[in-house]
């Protein structure tokens, strides 16, 4: 039902920049830098264990390096180093040329580091305790600032879509209920969902990891969470400005999963070899958008999926568990979208459909929008096409074979023509023979 102005898909995350940071406001107030161990919400024992693992891995370190590796301030790190020295785990080494003190593990410290690694292989920034994560996650809700028509129109300005669709999508984005987008293949359902993140615009804080007691679950995923420039300039050594460096300022996440989805991906994942925990996809997508594409084609059935998420969808909280069997609750604070080419009534029963709240149907375009997409793709590919050629396409193929005006057709058909033109060194002009050839290649003969 829509198409990029450029005629092809784009990397939504990397191409978009946050419009502003009004929503999360002053991040230094939302997540201020801790200046003491108590401020971190973590036990000294957990921080000491993480400290010796980092030193064991690096060999010899400076204080500045350890501040960056652990995401804590220099004052807290100094407290940890002093304690580690008293325990006989850390020793001073010769200073650097510029006068920085260097540290390494003693033999006792190496033994302790190996023991700690045998229990947990996590090696990253100091985690954020669950009790600190929950309120910040809720404060960053995308629904804290309602989406308006103007915001949606601006965010989707690169797309061609019927005007009435905006009036359906906008309220659905503001709803606290999941959204089902359905219709024939090629009508732009998935493409629209991938672009909805642009309407949110602002940035959020994502914890590198979360601590559940003494267990650590990594949340930050560099393939999903895209840092903003503001975060990149945050200096953990500067106590006078910036936020808690255990949080990474990112664009709102957009997590997309399709036929590869399994029930295991919805739970905390434990790697027995590395002894590390990884967050499930819904936790990684918190404060953003989670799109389940091609609903009904996953390895987990739609009914099983909805049964797993009844409570999260209705109460905005999810229940997870660790390898030990310990259970804990996390916010389910995201915009949940489902997209399918199948008949929704064949996927789940009426009771489940009611829980979805918004059901938005996508269909073929009218001729004016189809024409707009066609000539936009021509411009993007630097192809010349006159009205006669376009009318020929409509009359001899769409009308004669009763093919609906699906928005993916211009991109695909013109792409085939462009390839042929390049291969045969033809003039960049859309002709009737090229249309005939592209159509015969693109569609399977019945």
mmCIF file with all atom_site columns, N, CA and C in Angstrom, residues 43-113:
data_model
loop_
_atom_site.group_PDB
_atom_site.id
_atom_site.type_symbol
_atom_site.label_atom_id
_atom_site.label_alt_id
_atom_site.label_comp_id
_atom_site.label_asym_id
_atom_site.label_entity_id
_atom_site.label_seq_id
_atom_site.pdbx_PDB_ins_code
_atom_site.Cartn_x
_atom_site.Cartn_y
_atom_site.Cartn_z
_atom_site.occupancy
_atom_site.B_iso_or_equiv
_atom_site.pdbx_formal_charge
_atom_site.auth_seq_id
_atom_site.auth_comp_id
_atom_site.auth_asym_id
_atom_site.auth_atom_id
_atom_site.pdbx_PDB_model_num
ATOM 1   N N  . UNK A 1 43  ? 25.988 -4.716  44.684 1.00 0.00 ? 43  UNK A N  1
ATOM 2   C CA . UNK A 1 43  ? 26.824 -5.078  45.825 1.00 0.00 ? 43  UNK A CA 1
ATOM 3   C C  . UNK A 1 43  ? 28.287 -4.864  45.480 1.00 0.00 ? 43  UNK A C  1
ATOM 4   N N  . UNK A 1 44  ? 29.093 -4.586  46.507 1.00 0.00 ? 44  UNK A N  1
ATOM 5   C CA . UNK A 1 44  ? 30.526 -4.427  46.286 1.00 0.00 ? 44  UNK A CA 1
ATOM 6   C C  . UNK A 1 44  ? 31.119 -5.722  45.759 1.00 0.00 ? 44  UNK A C  1
ATOM 7   N N  . UNK A 1 45  ? 30.599 -6.866  46.220 1.00 0.00 ? 45  UNK A N  1
ATOM 8   C CA . UNK A 1 45  ? 31.121 -8.160  45.784 1.00 0.00 ? 45  UNK A CA 1
ATOM 9   C C  . UNK A 1 45  ? 30.936 -8.350  44.286 1.00 0.00 ? 45  UNK A C  1
ATOM 10  N N  . UNK A 1 46  ? 29.760 -7.980  43.748 1.00 0.00 ? 46  UNK A N  1
ATOM 11  C CA . UNK A 1 46  ? 29.521 -8.124  42.305 1.00 0.00 ? 46  UNK A CA 1
ATOM 12  C C  . UNK A 1 46  ? 30.492 -7.241  41.520 1.00 0.00 ? 46  UNK A C  1
ATOM 13  N N  . UNK A 1 47  ? 30.684 -6.004  41.977 1.00 0.00 ? 47  UNK A N  1
ATOM 14  C CA . UNK A 1 47  ? 31.583 -5.087  41.273 1.00 0.00 ? 47  UNK A CA 1
ATOM 15  C C  . UNK A 1 47  ? 33.032 -5.558  41.353 1.00 0.00 ? 47  UNK A C  1
ATOM 16  N N  . UNK A 1 48  ? 33.431 -6.105  42.501 1.00 0.00 ? 48  UNK A N  1
ATOM 17  C CA . UNK A 1 48  ? 34.794 -6.611  42.631 1.00 0.00 ? 48  UNK A CA 1
ATOM 18  C C  . UNK A 1 48  ? 35.029 -7.802  41.696 1.00 0.00 ? 48  UNK A C  1
ATOM 19  N N  . UNK A 1 49  ? 34.047 -8.682  41.613 1.00 0.00 ? 49  UNK A N  1
ATOM 20  C CA . UNK A 1 49  ? 34.179 -9.829  40.707 1.00 0.00 ? 49  UNK A CA 1
ATOM 21  C C  . UNK A 1 49  ? 34.326 -9.372  39.262 1.00 0.00 ? 49  UNK A C  1
ATOM 22  N N  . UNK A 1 50  ? 33.528 -8.363  38.876 1.00 0.00 ? 50  UNK A N  1
ATOM 23  C CA . UNK A 1 50  ? 33.621 -7.844  37.510 1.00 0.00 ? 50  UNK A CA 1
ATOM 24  C C  . UNK A 1 50  ? 34.972 -7.173  37.287 1.00 0.00 ? 50  UNK A C  1
ATOM 25  N N  . UNK A 1 51  ? 35.464 -6.482  38.313 1.00 0.00 ? 51  UNK A N  1
ATOM 26  C CA . UNK A 1 51  ? 36.768 -5.819  38.222 1.00 0.00 ? 51  UNK A CA 1
ATOM 27  C C  . UNK A 1 51  ? 37.887 -6.826  37.948 1.00 0.00 ? 51  UNK A C  1
ATOM 28  N N  . UNK A 1 52  ? 37.949 -7.905  38.728 1.00 0.00 ? 52  UNK A N  1
ATOM 29  C CA . UNK A 1 52  ? 39.047 -8.851  38.544 1.00 0.00 ? 52  UNK A CA 1
ATOM 30  C C  . UNK A 1 52  ? 38.931 -9.594  37.211 1.00 0.00 ? 52  UNK A C  1
ATOM 31  N N  . UNK A 1 53  ? 37.709 -9.812  36.716 1.00 0.00 ? 53  UNK A N  1
ATOM 32  C CA . UNK A 1 53  ? 37.558 -10.446 35.401 1.00 0.00 ? 53  UNK A CA 1
ATOM 33  C C  . UNK A 1 53  ? 38.122 -9.553  34.310 1.00 0.00 ? 53  UNK A C  1
ATOM 34  N N  . UNK A 1 54  ? 37.842 -8.256  34.409 1.00 0.00 ? 54  UNK A N  1
ATOM 35  C CA . UNK A 1 54  ? 38.364 -7.328  33.401 1.00 0.00 ? 54  UNK A CA 1
ATOM 36  C C  . UNK A 1 54  ? 39.893 -7.271  33.450 1.00 0.00 ? 54  UNK A C  1
ATOM 37  N N  . UNK A 1 55  ? 40.464 -7.200  34.659 1.00 0.00 ? 55  UNK A N  1
ATOM 38  C CA . UNK A 1 55  ? 41.920 -7.123  34.766 1.00 0.00 ? 55  UNK A CA 1
ATOM 39  C C  . UNK A 1 55  ? 42.557 -8.432  34.293 1.00 0.00 ? 55  UNK A C  1
ATOM 40  N N  . UNK A 1 56  ? 41.949 -9.549  34.634 1.00 0.00 ? 56  UNK A N  1
ATOM 41  C CA . UNK A 1 56  ? 42.453 -10.857 34.202 1.00 0.00 ? 56  UNK A CA 1
ATOM 42  C C  . UNK A 1 56  ? 42.510 -10.933 32.680 1.00 0.00 ? 56  UNK A C  1
ATOM 43  N N  . UNK A 1 57  ? 41.473 -10.421 32.021 1.00 0.00 ? 57  UNK A N  1
ATOM 44  C CA . UNK A 1 57  ? 41.399 -10.475 30.556 1.00 0.00 ? 57  UNK A CA 1
ATOM 45  C C  . UNK A 1 57  ? 42.378 -9.514  29.903 1.00 0.00 ? 57  UNK A C  1
ATOM 46  N N  . UNK A 1 58  ? 42.513 -8.311  30.481 1.00 0.00 ? 58  UNK A N  1
ATOM 47  C CA . UNK A 1 58  ? 43.353 -7.270  29.878 1.00 0.00 ? 58  UNK A CA 1
ATOM 48  C C  . UNK A 1 58  ? 44.829 -7.427  30.240 1.00 0.00 ? 58  UNK A C  1
ATOM 49  N N  . UNK A 1 59  ? 45.124 -8.044  31.380 1.00 0.00 ? 59  UNK A N  1
ATOM 50  C CA . UNK A 1 59  ? 46.523 -8.197  31.812 1.00 0.00 ? 59  UNK A CA 1
ATOM 51  C C  . UNK A 1 59  ? 46.933 -7.085  32.735 1.00 0.00 ? 59  UNK A C  1
ATOM 52  N N  . UNK A 1 60  ? 47.354 -5.974  32.184 1.00 0.00 ? 60  UNK A N  1
ATOM 53  C CA . UNK A 1 60  ? 47.748 -4.788  32.953 1.00 0.00 ? 60  UNK A CA 1
ATOM 54  C C  . UNK A 1 60  ? 46.866 -3.639  32.500 1.00 0.00 ? 60  UNK A C  1
ATOM 55  N N  . UNK A 1 61  ? 46.309 -2.895  33.466 1.00 0.00 ? 61  UNK A N  1
ATOM 56  C CA . UNK A 1 61  ? 45.340 -1.845  33.131 1.00 0.00 ? 61  UNK A CA 1
ATOM 57  C C  . UNK A 1 61  ? 45.672 -0.554  33.851 1.00 0.00 ? 61  UNK A C  1
ATOM 58  N N  . UNK A 1 62  ? 45.122 0.522   33.318 1.00 0.00 ? 62  UNK A N  1
ATOM 59  C CA . UNK A 1 62  ? 45.157 1.812   34.010 1.00 0.00 ? 62  UNK A CA 1
ATOM 60  C C  . UNK A 1 62  ? 43.773 2.084   34.578 1.00 0.00 ? 62  UNK A C  1
ATOM 61  N N  . UNK A 1 63  ? 43.706 3.049   35.447 1.00 0.00 ? 63  UNK A N  1
ATOM 62  C CA . UNK A 1 63  ? 42.426 3.424   36.046 1.00 0.00 ? 63  UNK A CA 1
ATOM 63  C C  . UNK A 1 63  ? 41.469 3.940   34.975 1.00 0.00 ? 63  UNK A C  1
ATOM 64  N N  . UNK A 1 64  ? 42.004 4.729   34.054 1.00 0.00 ? 64  UNK A N  1
ATOM 65  C CA . UNK A 1 64  ? 41.158 5.283   32.991 1.00 0.00 ? 64  UNK A CA 1
ATOM 66  C C  . UNK A 1 64  ? 40.571 4.176   32.127 1.00 0.00 ? 64  UNK A C  1
ATOM 67  N N  . UNK A 1 65  ? 41.371 3.164   31.821 1.00 0.00 ? 65  UNK A N  1
ATOM 68  C CA . UNK A 1 65  ? 40.876 2.056   31.013 1.00 0.00 ? 65  UNK A CA 1
ATOM 69  C C  . UNK A 1 65  ? 39.772 1.304   31.748 1.00 0.00 ? 65  UNK A C  1
ATOM 70  N N  . UNK A 1 66  ? 39.941 1.090   33.030 1.00 0.00 ? 66  UNK A N  1
ATOM 71  C CA . UNK A 1 66  ? 38.942 0.347   33.796 1.00 0.00 ? 66  UNK A CA 1
ATOM 72  C C  . UNK A 1 66  ? 37.648 1.128   33.958 1.00 0.00 ? 66  UNK A C  1
ATOM 73  N N  . UNK A 1 67  ? 37.747 2.437   34.056 1.00 0.00 ? 67  UNK A N  1
ATOM 74  C CA . UNK A 1 67  ? 36.540 3.272   34.111 1.00 0.00 ? 67  UNK A CA 1
ATOM 75  C C  . UNK A 1 67  ? 35.728 3.074   32.839 1.00 0.00 ? 67  UNK A C  1
ATOM 76  N N  . UNK A 1 68  ? 36.401 3.046   31.692 1.00 0.00 ? 68  UNK A N  1
ATOM 77  C CA . UNK A 1 68  ? 35.718 2.860   30.409 1.00 0.00 ? 68  UNK A CA 1
ATOM 78  C C  . UNK A 1 68  ? 35.150 1.447   30.282 1.00 0.00 ? 68  UNK A C  1
ATOM 79  N N  . UNK A 1 69  ? 35.876 0.443   30.760 1.00 0.00 ? 69  UNK A N  1
ATOM 80  C CA . UNK A 1 69  ? 35.426 -0.947  30.625 1.00 0.00 ? 69  UNK A CA 1
ATOM 81  C C  . UNK A 1 69  ? 34.242 -1.266  31.530 1.00 0.00 ? 69  UNK A C  1
ATOM 82  N N  . UNK A 1 70  ? 34.187 -0.620  32.694 1.00 0.00 ? 70  UNK A N  1
ATOM 83  C CA . UNK A 1 70  ? 33.137 -0.936  33.653 1.00 0.00 ? 70  UNK A CA 1
ATOM 84  C C  . UNK A 1 70  ? 32.001 0.077   33.666 1.00 0.00 ? 70  UNK A C  1
ATOM 85  N N  . UNK A 1 71  ? 32.221 1.254   33.067 1.00 0.00 ? 71  UNK A N  1
ATOM 86  C CA . UNK A 1 71  ? 31.159 2.251   33.032 1.00 0.00 ? 71  UNK A CA 1
ATOM 87  C C  . UNK A 1 71  ? 30.842 2.828   34.395 1.00 0.00 ? 71  UNK A C  1
ATOM 88  N N  . UNK A 1 72  ? 31.862 2.998   35.222 1.00 0.00 ? 72  UNK A N  1
ATOM 89  C CA . UNK A 1 72  ? 31.682 3.594   36.544 1.00 0.00 ? 72  UNK A CA 1
ATOM 90  C C  . UNK A 1 72  ? 32.624 4.781   36.682 1.00 0.00 ? 72  UNK A C  1
ATOM 91  N N  . UNK A 1 73  ? 32.396 5.609   37.674 1.00 0.00 ? 73  UNK A N  1
ATOM 92  C CA . UNK A 1 73  ? 33.225 6.786   37.856 1.00 0.00 ? 73  UNK A CA 1
ATOM 93  C C  . UNK A 1 73  ? 34.541 6.413   38.520 1.00 0.00 ? 73  UNK A C  1
ATOM 94  N N  . UNK A 1 74  ? 35.521 7.320   38.405 1.00 0.00 ? 74  UNK A N  1
ATOM 95  C CA . UNK A 1 74  ? 36.837 7.055   38.960 1.00 0.00 ? 74  UNK A CA 1
ATOM 96  C C  . UNK A 1 74  ? 36.830 6.872   40.464 1.00 0.00 ? 74  UNK A C  1
ATOM 97  N N  . UNK A 1 75  ? 35.945 7.598   41.148 1.00 0.00 ? 75  UNK A N  1
ATOM 98  C CA . UNK A 1 75  ? 35.874 7.482   42.598 1.00 0.00 ? 75  UNK A CA 1
ATOM 99  C C  . UNK A 1 75  ? 35.444 6.094   43.041 1.00 0.00 ? 75  UNK A C  1
ATOM 100 N N  . UNK A 1 76  ? 34.428 5.541   42.360 1.00 0.00 ? 76  UNK A N  1
ATOM 101 C CA . UNK A 1 76  ? 33.966 4.187   42.692 1.00 0.00 ? 76  UNK A CA 1
ATOM 102 C C  . UNK A 1 76  ? 35.054 3.170   42.360 1.00 0.00 ? 76  UNK A C  1
ATOM 103 N N  . UNK A 1 77  ? 35.695 3.354   41.211 1.00 0.00 ? 77  UNK A N  1
ATOM 104 C CA . UNK A 1 77  ? 36.749 2.419   40.820 1.00 0.00 ? 77  UNK A CA 1
ATOM 105 C C  . UNK A 1 77  ? 37.882 2.426   41.840 1.00 0.00 ? 77  UNK A C  1
ATOM 106 N N  . UNK A 1 78  ? 38.221 3.607   42.350 1.00 0.00 ? 78  UNK A N  1
ATOM 107 C CA . UNK A 1 78  ? 39.308 3.679   43.332 1.00 0.00 ? 78  UNK A CA 1
ATOM 108 C C  . UNK A 1 78  ? 38.939 2.913   44.603 1.00 0.00 ? 78  UNK A C  1
ATOM 109 N N  . UNK A 1 79  ? 37.670 3.012   45.015 1.00 0.00 ? 79  UNK A N  1
ATOM 110 C CA . UNK A 1 79  ? 37.219 2.251   46.183 1.00 0.00 ? 79  UNK A CA 1
ATOM 111 C C  . UNK A 1 79  ? 37.387 0.750   45.941 1.00 0.00 ? 79  UNK A C  1
ATOM 112 N N  . UNK A 1 80  ? 37.030 0.308   44.736 1.00 0.00 ? 80  UNK A N  1
ATOM 113 C CA . UNK A 1 80  ? 37.134 -1.112  44.410 1.00 0.00 ? 80  UNK A CA 1
ATOM 114 C C  . UNK A 1 80  ? 38.592 -1.562  44.367 1.00 0.00 ? 80  UNK A C  1
ATOM 115 N N  . UNK A 1 81  ? 39.459 -0.739  43.774 1.00 0.00 ? 81  UNK A N  1
ATOM 116 C CA . UNK A 1 81  ? 40.878 -1.089  43.712 1.00 0.00 ? 81  UNK A CA 1
ATOM 117 C C  . UNK A 1 81  ? 41.491 -1.171  45.109 1.00 0.00 ? 81  UNK A C  1
ATOM 118 N N  . UNK A 1 82  ? 41.104 -0.251  45.972 1.00 0.00 ? 82  UNK A N  1
ATOM 119 C CA . UNK A 1 82  ? 41.632 -0.266  47.336 1.00 0.00 ? 82  UNK A CA 1
ATOM 120 C C  . UNK A 1 82  ? 41.216 -1.538  48.059 1.00 0.00 ? 82  UNK A C  1
ATOM 121 N N  . UNK A 1 83  ? 39.957 -1.919  47.894 1.00 0.00 ? 83  UNK A N  1
ATOM 122 C CA . UNK A 1 83  ? 39.469 -3.150  48.532 1.00 0.00 ? 83  UNK A CA 1
ATOM 123 C C  . UNK A 1 83  ? 40.170 -4.370  47.949 1.00 0.00 ? 83  UNK A C  1
ATOM 124 N N  . UNK A 1 84  ? 40.332 -4.389  46.619 1.00 0.00 ? 84  UNK A N  1
ATOM 125 C CA . UNK A 1 84  ? 40.986 -5.528  45.962 1.00 0.00 ? 84  UNK A CA 1
ATOM 126 C C  . UNK A 1 84  ? 42.438 -5.657  46.416 1.00 0.00 ? 84  UNK A C  1
ATOM 127 N N  . UNK A 1 85  ? 43.097 -4.540  46.662 1.00 0.00 ? 85  UNK A N  1
ATOM 128 C CA . UNK A 1 85  ? 44.476 -4.589  47.168 1.00 0.00 ? 85  UNK A CA 1
ATOM 129 C C  . UNK A 1 85  ? 44.513 -5.174  48.576 1.00 0.00 ? 85  UNK A C  1
ATOM 130 N N  . UNK A 1 86  ? 43.566 -4.767  49.422 1.00 0.00 ? 86  UNK A N  1
ATOM 131 C CA . UNK A 1 86  ? 43.513 -5.287  50.788 1.00 0.00 ? 86  UNK A CA 1
ATOM 132 C C  . UNK A 1 86  ? 43.267 -6.788  50.800 1.00 0.00 ? 86  UNK A C  1
ATOM 133 N N  . UNK A 1 87  ? 42.499 -7.265  49.809 1.00 0.00 ? 87  UNK A N  1
ATOM 134 C CA . UNK A 1 87  ? 42.222 -8.695  49.708 1.00 0.00 ? 87  UNK A CA 1
ATOM 135 C C  . UNK A 1 87  ? 43.379 -9.458  49.066 1.00 0.00 ? 87  UNK A C  1
ATOM 136 N N  . UNK A 1 88  ? 44.353 -8.715  48.571 1.00 0.00 ? 88  UNK A N  1
ATOM 137 C CA . UNK A 1 88  ? 45.507 -9.355  47.948 1.00 0.00 ? 88  UNK A CA 1
ATOM 138 C C  . UNK A 1 88  ? 45.272 -9.798  46.523 1.00 0.00 ? 88  UNK A C  1
ATOM 139 N N  . UNK A 1 89  ? 44.256 -9.228  45.867 1.00 0.00 ? 89  UNK A N  1
ATOM 140 C CA . UNK A 1 89  ? 43.929 -9.634  44.496 1.00 0.00 ? 89  UNK A CA 1
ATOM 141 C C  . UNK A 1 89  ? 44.636 -8.776  43.447 1.00 0.00 ? 89  UNK A C  1
ATOM 142 N N  . UNK A 1 90  ? 44.908 -7.523  43.774 1.00 0.00 ? 90  UNK A N  1
ATOM 143 C CA . UNK A 1 90  ? 45.452 -6.565  42.800 1.00 0.00 ? 90  UNK A CA 1
ATOM 144 C C  . UNK A 1 90  ? 46.774 -6.015  43.307 1.00 0.00 ? 90  UNK A C  1
ATOM 145 N N  . UNK A 1 91  ? 47.713 -5.833  42.387 1.00 0.00 ? 91  UNK A N  1
ATOM 146 C CA . UNK A 1 91  ? 49.028 -5.269  42.701 1.00 0.00 ? 91  UNK A CA 1
ATOM 147 C C  . UNK A 1 91  ? 49.299 -4.061  41.813 1.00 0.00 ? 91  UNK A C  1
ATOM 148 N N  . UNK A 1 92  ? 50.074 -3.133  42.326 1.00 0.00 ? 92  UNK A N  1
ATOM 149 C CA . UNK A 1 92  ? 50.513 -1.986  41.534 1.00 0.00 ? 92  UNK A CA 1
ATOM 150 C C  . UNK A 1 92  ? 51.654 -2.414  40.610 1.00 0.00 ? 92  UNK A C  1
ATOM 151 N N  . UNK A 1 93  ? 51.672 -1.844  39.432 1.00 0.00 ? 93  UNK A N  1
ATOM 152 C CA . UNK A 1 93  ? 52.762 -2.065  38.491 1.00 0.00 ? 93  UNK A CA 1
ATOM 153 C C  . UNK A 1 93  ? 53.402 -0.714  38.150 1.00 0.00 ? 93  UNK A C  1
ATOM 154 N N  . UNK A 1 94  ? 54.468 -0.750  37.393 1.00 0.00 ? 94  UNK A N  1
ATOM 155 C CA . UNK A 1 94  ? 55.159 0.489   37.026 1.00 0.00 ? 94  UNK A CA 1
ATOM 156 C C  . UNK A 1 94  ? 54.212 1.423   36.296 1.00 0.00 ? 94  UNK A C  1
ATOM 157 N N  . UNK A 1 95  ? 54.307 2.715   36.624 1.00 0.00 ? 95  UNK A N  1
ATOM 158 C CA . UNK A 1 95  ? 53.424 3.704   36.010 1.00 0.00 ? 95  UNK A CA 1
ATOM 159 C C  . UNK A 1 95  ? 53.755 3.887   34.538 1.00 0.00 ? 95  UNK A C  1
ATOM 160 N N  . UNK A 1 96  ? 52.792 4.458   33.809 1.00 0.00 ? 96  UNK A N  1
ATOM 161 C CA . UNK A 1 96  ? 52.992 4.736   32.391 1.00 0.00 ? 96  UNK A CA 1
ATOM 162 C C  . UNK A 1 96  ? 53.870 5.958   32.226 1.00 0.00 ? 96  UNK A C  1
ATOM 163 N N  . UNK A 1 97  ? 54.278 6.252   31.011 1.00 0.00 ? 97  UNK A N  1
ATOM 164 C CA . UNK A 1 97  ? 55.149 7.393   30.733 1.00 0.00 ? 97  UNK A CA 1
ATOM 165 C C  . UNK A 1 97  ? 54.502 8.708   31.152 1.00 0.00 ? 97  UNK A C  1
ATOM 166 N N  . UNK A 1 98  ? 53.176 8.772   31.086 1.00 0.00 ? 98  UNK A N  1
ATOM 167 C CA . UNK A 1 98  ? 52.504 10.016  31.476 1.00 0.00 ? 98  UNK A CA 1
ATOM 168 C C  . UNK A 1 98  ? 52.067 10.001  32.936 1.00 0.00 ? 98  UNK A C  1
ATOM 169 N N  . UNK A 1 99  ? 52.567 9.035   33.706 1.00 0.00 ? 99  UNK A N  1
ATOM 170 C CA . UNK A 1 99  ? 52.335 9.041   35.149 1.00 0.00 ? 99  UNK A CA 1
ATOM 171 C C  . UNK A 1 99  ? 51.115 8.302   35.633 1.00 0.00 ? 99  UNK A C  1
ATOM 172 N N  . UNK A 1 100 ? 50.417 7.587   34.765 1.00 0.00 ? 100 UNK A N  1
ATOM 173 C CA . UNK A 1 100 ? 49.238 6.849   35.200 1.00 0.00 ? 100 UNK A CA 1
ATOM 174 C C  . UNK A 1 100 ? 49.638 5.556   35.915 1.00 0.00 ? 100 UNK A C  1
ATOM 175 N N  . UNK A 1 101 ? 48.971 5.299   37.031 1.00 0.00 ? 101 UNK A N  1
ATOM 176 C CA . UNK A 1 101 ? 49.229 4.062   37.770 1.00 0.00 ? 101 UNK A CA 1
ATOM 177 C C  . UNK A 1 101 ? 48.693 2.881   36.972 1.00 0.00 ? 101 UNK A C  1
ATOM 178 N N  . UNK A 1 102 ? 49.437 1.764   37.009 1.00 0.00 ? 102 UNK A N  1
ATOM 179 C CA . UNK A 1 102 ? 49.030 0.561   36.303 1.00 0.00 ? 102 UNK A CA 1
ATOM 180 C C  . UNK A 1 102 ? 48.789 -0.550  37.326 1.00 0.00 ? 102 UNK A C  1
ATOM 181 N N  . UNK A 1 103 ? 47.806 -1.423  37.004 1.00 0.00 ? 103 UNK A N  1
ATOM 182 C CA . UNK A 1 103 ? 47.415 -2.464  37.952 1.00 0.00 ? 103 UNK A CA 1
ATOM 183 C C  . UNK A 1 103 ? 47.363 -3.815  37.244 1.00 0.00 ? 103 UNK A C  1
ATOM 184 N N  . UNK A 1 104 ? 47.621 -4.866  38.034 1.00 0.00 ? 104 UNK A N  1
ATOM 185 C CA . UNK A 1 104 ? 47.532 -6.233  37.522 1.00 0.00 ? 104 UNK A CA 1
ATOM 186 C C  . UNK A 1 104 ? 47.096 -7.132  38.664 1.00 0.00 ? 104 UNK A C  1
ATOM 187 N N  . UNK A 1 105 ? 46.669 -8.346  38.330 1.00 0.00 ? 105 UNK A N  1
ATOM 188 C CA . UNK A 1 105 ? 46.245 -9.294  39.353 1.00 0.00 ? 105 UNK A CA 1
ATOM 189 C C  . UNK A 1 105 ? 47.440 -10.006 39.961 1.00 0.00 ? 105 UNK A C  1
ATOM 190 N N  . UNK A 1 106 ? 47.326 -10.275 41.232 1.00 0.00 ? 106 UNK A N  1
ATOM 191 C CA . UNK A 1 106 ? 48.309 -11.131 41.898 1.00 0.00 ? 106 UNK A CA 1
ATOM 192 C C  . UNK A 1 106 ? 47.956 -12.584 41.585 1.00 0.00 ? 106 UNK A C  1
ATOM 193 N N  . UNK A 1 107 ? 48.772 -13.498 42.076 1.00 0.00 ? 107 UNK A N  1
ATOM 194 C CA . UNK A 1 107 ? 48.471 -14.915 41.867 1.00 0.00 ? 107 UNK A CA 1
ATOM 195 C C  . UNK A 1 107 ? 47.135 -15.266 42.518 1.00 0.00 ? 107 UNK A C  1
ATOM 196 N N  . UNK A 1 108 ? 46.907 -14.721 43.699 1.00 0.00 ? 108 UNK A N  1
ATOM 197 C CA . UNK A 1 108 ? 45.627 -14.958 44.387 1.00 0.00 ? 108 UNK A CA 1
ATOM 198 C C  . UNK A 1 108 ? 44.478 -14.362 43.593 1.00 0.00 ? 108 UNK A C  1
ATOM 199 N N  . UNK A 1 109 ? 44.722 -13.194 43.031 1.00 0.00 ? 109 UNK A N  1
ATOM 200 C CA . UNK A 1 109 ? 43.689 -12.546 42.228 1.00 0.00 ? 109 UNK A CA 1
ATOM 201 C C  . UNK A 1 109 ? 43.349 -13.343 40.984 1.00 0.00 ? 109 UNK A C  1
ATOM 202 N N  . UNK A 1 110 ? 44.347 -13.947 40.364 1.00 0.00 ? 110 UNK A N  1
ATOM 203 C CA . UNK A 1 110 ? 44.100 -14.769 39.175 1.00 0.00 ? 110 UNK A CA 1
ATOM 204 C C  . UNK A 1 110 ? 43.270 -16.000 39.523 1.00 0.00 ? 110 UNK A C  1
ATOM 205 N N  . UNK A 1 111 ? 43.566 -16.602 40.668 1.00 0.00 ? 111 UNK A N  1
ATOM 206 C CA . UNK A 1 111 ? 42.771 -17.756 41.108 1.00 0.00 ? 111 UNK A CA 1
ATOM 207 C C  . UNK A 1 111 ? 41.321 -17.350 41.327 1.00 0.00 ? 111 UNK A C  1
ATOM 208 N N  . UNK A 1 112 ? 41.136 -16.197 41.970 1.00 0.00 ? 112 UNK A N  1
ATOM 209 C CA . UNK A 1 112 ? 39.762 -15.729 42.207 1.00 0.00 ? 112 UNK A CA 1
ATOM 210 C C  . UNK A 1 112 ? 39.065 -15.400 40.897 1.00 0.00 ? 112 UNK A C  1
ATOM 211 N N  . UNK A 1 113 ? 39.773 -14.791 39.938 1.00 0.00 ? 113 UNK A N  1
ATOM 212 C CA . UNK A 1 113 ? 39.176 -14.443 38.649 1.00 0.00 ? 113 UNK A CA 1
ATOM 213 C C  . UNK A 1 113 ? 38.694 -15.690 37.916 1.00 0.00 ? 113 UNK A C  1
#
